[in-house]
Structures are given as structure tokens and as C-alpha cells.
Amino acid sequence: MVFEKMLTMQGMMFFFVIIGFIVRKRRIVGTTGRLNMVDLCLYVLLPFNIFHAFLVQPHHDVWGPVVITILLSVLYNVISVASAFLLYKKTDEEKKKPLRYGTIVSNGGFLGNPVIESIYGTSGLLYAAVFMLPVRVVMWSVGVSCFLPGQKKNVLKKVITHPCIVAIYLGLIVMVLPVAWPDFFPNGVEGLSSANTPVSMMLIGMMLAEMDPRGLVDRTMVWYTAVRLIFIPAVVFGVTAPMTLDPVLRGITVIMAGMPAPVTTALLSSKYHGDERYATGMIFLSTLSSLVTLPLWCLLLG
């Protein structure tokens, strides 16, 4: 059942990629249009996708596990950030940008939530959403800074005013306010949020249509895939093993740590002059490989 759920999600992602590939090959969307769609994702759809996660109002009896989940997420972020800055020192500078970002950030937001829900139910989904809160903060601070080397004076300003970080500020306010929103508001936010995945994956297909696939995968990319899908979750698994934790919270932490590269790796590479072609290959290879590694982690967790 878990494997079927993951296979469905992966299949849907690749379906959107194929549609985007065809759209670009048939020139329904040109280069300028594709670049405009990148901005649409980064400045509109992604912020609403992040904000949507905060519209859940947790019950008072789950605040204890929620705090533990946040601490586990912080632990994961420390491991992923340390790995990102230690493992690619000799790599080409343009490739280093997506490699570091893709190591810090995983595709837990899209792929992780449905997988967690299929294993642990609705309560697991709540903790998965909470787990992603520190990840989002790191994603749009330390993660984005990977694409802005040599601009340290401007990085802080760019990061704290980025629409995705602003969405976190507003989301935290909404989460703690006991406000009964009119139906059009959460429904509208959900509609924009749900558009993020298909548009983002179609953009990946468009990027693939623009590049020469020869030599796309190299040894460094294979090494990255092993780090993202095996090394980081293995470290998390080992560090949490001696801890007295709820098996659900530990399972969520390990599974979210073992997700493939996020779509934003390619979007940010396109926006901030990273190696867009290489980033697209990272997403493709790690997502395909996760069809094998994620079920194995689920089996290991019992």
C-alpha cells in the first residue's frame, strides 16, 4: 500500500514533466514564457503553497509532540546543512549551487506529506506539516544563500523579504490567531497552492526539452543522489536510534530526510544563474532512485 502510494505520486510527477516537455517542444510556451512561469512559481504559487500549510489549527493535546517534531526537524536541518557544505568542496562552482541547495532541502513538502499520510494517517500528516516549518525557514534562508555567493551584504535583505519567507511570517500569525475565515479565503489559498506542483513539474519538463541529454548524469550526481537518499536519512536514523521517541515521530523524521531533490532546485538555478541543466538532472535521477530507497526505509522502520 505504501509503495503503491509512492508510485502514484512519482507517476503523477513524471506525467506533469512529460506534458511540460511536449508543451515546450511544440513551442506552445517559448523561452520568455518559461522564464515568466518560473517567476510565477517563485513569487505566487510557492508562497501560497507554504501559507496553506499554516491554515491547520492543531489541538491543544498535540502541542507536546509538535514541539518534539520541531526539535527533530532542527536536528535534520543541522545534519543536512553540514553535509551540504562539507561534501562538495571540490565541485565546480556553478554545480555546487544546486548540489548544496538540493542537499539542504528535500521534496518533503509535495512527496513527503502524502507518503506520511498513507503510513501514519491524518495525525502523521499534521506532524509532517509541522516538521516542514523549520525546513521552510532554512530553505528560504540558508538554501537561497547557496545561489548568492559573494553577496553576503544583500543576502539577508533578499531572504527576509522573499515572498516565501513572508508567507511563513503571515502563516505563523494566522496559525495562532483563532479566526474563522470566510470559506472563499481558505478555498482560494488551497486552489493556488494545488497549482504549484503541476506548474513546477511542467517547468522541469520544459527545461528538459531545452537541453541536450547527453552526459547529463555524472559521478558527482550519482554521489549526490546517494547522499540525499541514503546518507542523510541513515545519519538521522542512527542519531535518533538511542532516543526515547514515539515511533511515529521518528519514522516521519527519517522518511522526510530521505526524500529526493525538490523542484525548487531547478527553479532557483534558473532564477539565480546556477547550473539549471544539472539541477534538472539531479531532480530526475534522485526522484527515480527514490522509488527504491523510500520503500526500503519504510521497511527498516517497521
PDB file of N, CA and C in Angstrom, residues 79-115:
ATOM      1  N   ILE A  79      22.027  18.480  10.255  1.00  0.00           N
ATOM      2  CA  ILE A  79      22.727  17.410   9.529  1.00  0.00           C
ATOM      3  C   ILE A  79      22.802  17.720   8.039  1.00  0.00           C
ATOM      4  N   SER A  80      21.694  18.162   7.456  1.00  0.00           N
ATOM      5  CA  SER A  80      21.661  18.420   6.013  1.00  0.00           C
ATOM      6  C   SER A  80      22.523  19.622   5.631  1.00  0.00           C
ATOM      7  N   VAL A  81      22.489  20.683   6.428  1.00  0.00           N
ATOM      8  CA  VAL A  81      23.309  21.868   6.127  1.00  0.00           C
ATOM      9  C   VAL A  81      24.792  21.528   6.254  1.00  0.00           C
ATOM     10  N   ALA A  82      25.163  20.788   7.309  1.00  0.00           N
ATOM     11  CA  ALA A  82      26.566  20.388   7.485  1.00  0.00           C
ATOM     12  C   ALA A  82      27.025  19.529   6.310  1.00  0.00           C
ATOM     13  N   SER A  83      26.183  18.600   5.876  1.00  0.00           N
ATOM     14  CA  SER A  83      26.525  17.741   4.734  1.00  0.00           C
ATOM     15  C   SER A  83      26.724  18.567   3.470  1.00  0.00           C
ATOM     16  N   ALA A  84      25.841  19.555   3.264  1.00  0.00           N
ATOM     17  CA  ALA A  84      25.900  20.363   2.056  1.00  0.00           C
ATOM     18  C   ALA A  84      27.200  21.136   1.933  1.00  0.00           C
ATOM     19  N   PHE A  85      27.706  21.640   3.043  1.00  0.00           N
ATOM     20  CA  PHE A  85      28.897  22.483   2.982  1.00  0.00           C
ATOM     21  C   PHE A  85      30.195  21.709   3.176  1.00  0.00           C
ATOM     22  N   LEU A  86      30.110  20.419   3.493  1.00  0.00           N
ATOM     23  CA  LEU A  86      31.315  19.618   3.688  1.00  0.00           C
ATOM     24  C   LEU A  86      31.621  18.677   2.521  1.00  0.00           C
ATOM     25  N   LEU A  87      30.600  18.311   1.749  1.00  0.00           N
ATOM     26  CA  LEU A  87      30.751  17.213   0.793  1.00  0.00           C
ATOM     27  C   LEU A  87      31.029  17.627  -0.644  1.00  0.00           C
ATOM     28  N   TYR A  88      30.943  18.913  -0.988  1.00  0.00           N
ATOM     29  CA  TYR A  88      31.094  19.316  -2.393  1.00  0.00           C
ATOM     30  C   TYR A  88      32.147  20.411  -2.577  1.00  0.00           C
ATOM     31  N   LYS A  89      33.154  20.417  -1.734  1.00  0.00           N
ATOM     32  CA  LYS A  89      34.138  21.500  -1.757  1.00  0.00           C
ATOM     33  C   LYS A  89      34.936  21.561  -3.058  1.00  0.00           C
ATOM     34  N   LYS A  90      35.171  20.419  -3.710  1.00  0.00           N
ATOM     35  CA  LYS A  90      35.995  20.388  -4.917  1.00  0.00           C
ATOM     36  C   LYS A  90      35.163  20.420  -6.200  1.00  0.00           C
ATOM     37  N   THR A  91      33.864  20.623  -6.060  1.00  0.00           N
ATOM     38  CA  THR A  91      32.964  20.623  -7.211  1.00  0.00           C
ATOM     39  C   THR A  91      32.968  21.983  -7.905  1.00  0.00           C
ATOM     40  N   ASP A  92      32.726  21.964  -9.211  1.00  0.00           N
ATOM     41  CA  ASP A  92      32.602  23.196  -9.987  1.00  0.00           C
ATOM     42  C   ASP A  92      31.596  24.145  -9.340  1.00  0.00           C
ATOM     43  N   GLU A  93      31.917  25.443  -9.336  1.00  0.00           N
ATOM     44  CA  GLU A  93      31.137  26.434  -8.590  1.00  0.00           C
ATOM     45  C   GLU A  93      29.677  26.485  -9.020  1.00  0.00           C
ATOM     46  N   GLU A  94      29.413  26.413 -10.331  1.00  0.00           N
ATOM     47  CA  GLU A  94      28.030  26.506 -10.808  1.00  0.00           C
ATOM     48  C   GLU A  94      27.229  25.263 -10.430  1.00  0.00           C
ATOM     49  N   LYS A  95      27.877  24.107 -10.413  1.00  0.00           N
ATOM     50  CA  LYS A  95      27.194  22.876  -9.993  1.00  0.00           C
ATOM     51  C   LYS A  95      27.039  22.838  -8.479  1.00  0.00           C
ATOM     52  N   LYS A  96      27.983  23.471  -7.784  1.00  0.00           N
ATOM     53  CA  LYS A  96      27.952  23.458  -6.320  1.00  0.00           C
ATOM     54  C   LYS A  96      26.680  24.116  -5.784  1.00  0.00           C
ATOM     55  N   LYS A  97      26.179  25.127  -6.490  1.00  0.00           N
ATOM     56  CA  LYS A  97      24.974  25.834  -6.040  1.00  0.00           C
ATOM     57  C   LYS A  97      23.780  24.888  -5.918  1.00  0.00           C
ATOM     58  N   PRO A  98      23.363  24.198  -7.002  1.00  0.00           N
ATOM     59  CA  PRO A  98      22.237  23.272  -6.858  1.00  0.00           C
ATOM     60  C   PRO A  98      22.543  22.066  -5.982  1.00  0.00           C
ATOM     61  N   LEU A  99      23.811  21.601  -5.978  1.00  0.00           N
ATOM     62  CA  LEU A  99      24.168  20.449  -5.147  1.00  0.00           C
ATOM     63  C   LEU A  99      23.988  20.771  -3.669  1.00  0.00           C
ATOM     64  N   ARG A 100      24.454  21.923  -3.244  1.00  0.00           N
ATOM     65  CA  ARG A 100      24.305  22.305  -1.839  1.00  0.00           C
ATOM     66  C   ARG A 100      22.845  22.539  -1.488  1.00  0.00           C
ATOM     67  N   TYR A 101      22.149  23.265  -2.355  1.00  0.00           N
ATOM     68  CA  TYR A 101      20.736  23.526  -2.076  1.00  0.00           C
ATOM     69  C   TYR A 101      19.942  22.224  -2.024  1.00  0.00           C
ATOM     70  N   GLY A 102      20.179  21.328  -2.984  1.00  0.00           N
ATOM     71  CA  GLY A 102      19.453  20.062  -3.049  1.00  0.00           C
ATOM     72  C   GLY A 102      19.783  19.108  -1.916  1.00  0.00           C
ATOM     73  N   THR A 103      20.913  19.347  -1.239  1.00  0.00           N
ATOM     74  CA  THR A 103      21.264  18.557  -0.066  1.00  0.00           C
ATOM     75  C   THR A 103      20.592  19.120   1.180  1.00  0.00           C
ATOM     76  N   ILE A 104      20.511  20.439   1.247  1.00  0.00           N
ATOM     77  CA  ILE A 104      19.861  21.087   2.390  1.00  0.00           C
ATOM     78  C   ILE A 104      18.360  20.837   2.377  1.00  0.00           C
ATOM     79  N   VAL A 105      17.763  20.894   1.196  1.00  0.00           N
ATOM     80  CA  VAL A 105      16.304  20.832   1.050  1.00  0.00           C
ATOM     81  C   VAL A 105      15.901  19.560   0.322  1.00  0.00           C
ATOM     82  N   SER A 106      14.810  18.939   0.759  1.00  0.00           N
ATOM     83  CA  SER A 106      14.270  17.762   0.071  1.00  0.00           C
ATOM     84  C   SER A 106      12.873  18.059  -0.452  1.00  0.00           C
ATOM     85  N   ASN A 107      12.309  17.112  -1.151  1.00  0.00           N
ATOM     86  CA  ASN A 107      10.965  17.259  -1.717  1.00  0.00           C
ATOM     87  C   ASN A 107       9.893  16.822  -0.719  1.00  0.00           C
ATOM     88  N   GLY A 108      10.144  17.057   0.568  1.00  0.00           N
ATOM     89  CA  GLY A 108       9.202  16.625   1.598  1.00  0.00           C
ATOM     90  C   GLY A 108       7.859  17.310   1.527  1.00  0.00           C
ATOM     91  N   GLY A 109       7.833  18.571   1.045  1.00  0.00           N
ATOM     92  CA  GLY A 109       6.578  19.310   1.005  1.00  0.00           C
ATOM     93  C   GLY A 109       5.537  18.676   0.115  1.00  0.00           C
ATOM     94  N   PHE A 110       5.943  18.214  -1.082  1.00  0.00           N
ATOM     95  CA  PHE A 110       4.993  17.623  -2.014  1.00  0.00           C
ATOM     96  C   PHE A 110       4.889  16.117  -1.851  1.00  0.00           C
ATOM     97  N   LEU A 111       6.019  15.433  -1.963  1.00  0.00           N
ATOM     98  CA  LEU A 111       6.007  13.973  -1.940  1.00  0.00           C
ATOM     99  C   LEU A 111       5.884  13.433  -0.523  1.00  0.00           C
ATOM    100  N   GLY A 112       6.483  14.130   0.443  1.00  0.00           N
ATOM    101  CA  GLY A 112       6.511  13.621   1.810  1.00  0.00           C
ATOM    102  C   GLY A 112       5.150  13.541   2.472  1.00  0.00           C
ATOM    103  N   ASN A 113       4.341  14.597   2.331  1.00  0.00           N
ATOM    104  CA  ASN A 113       3.045  14.631   3.021  1.00  0.00           C
ATOM    105  C   ASN A 113       2.123  13.476   2.656  1.00  0.00           C
ATOM    106  N   PRO A 114       1.891  13.194   1.359  1.00  0.00           N
ATOM    107  CA  PRO A 114       1.016  12.057   1.039  1.00  0.00           C
ATOM    108  C   PRO A 114       1.578  10.705   1.471  1.00  0.00           C
ATOM    109  N   VAL A 115       2.913  10.572   1.405  1.00  0.00           N
ATOM    110  CA  VAL A 115       3.521   9.313   1.838  1.00  0.00           C
ATOM    111  C   VAL A 115       3.334   9.121   3.345  1.00  0.00           C
TER     112      VAL A 115
END
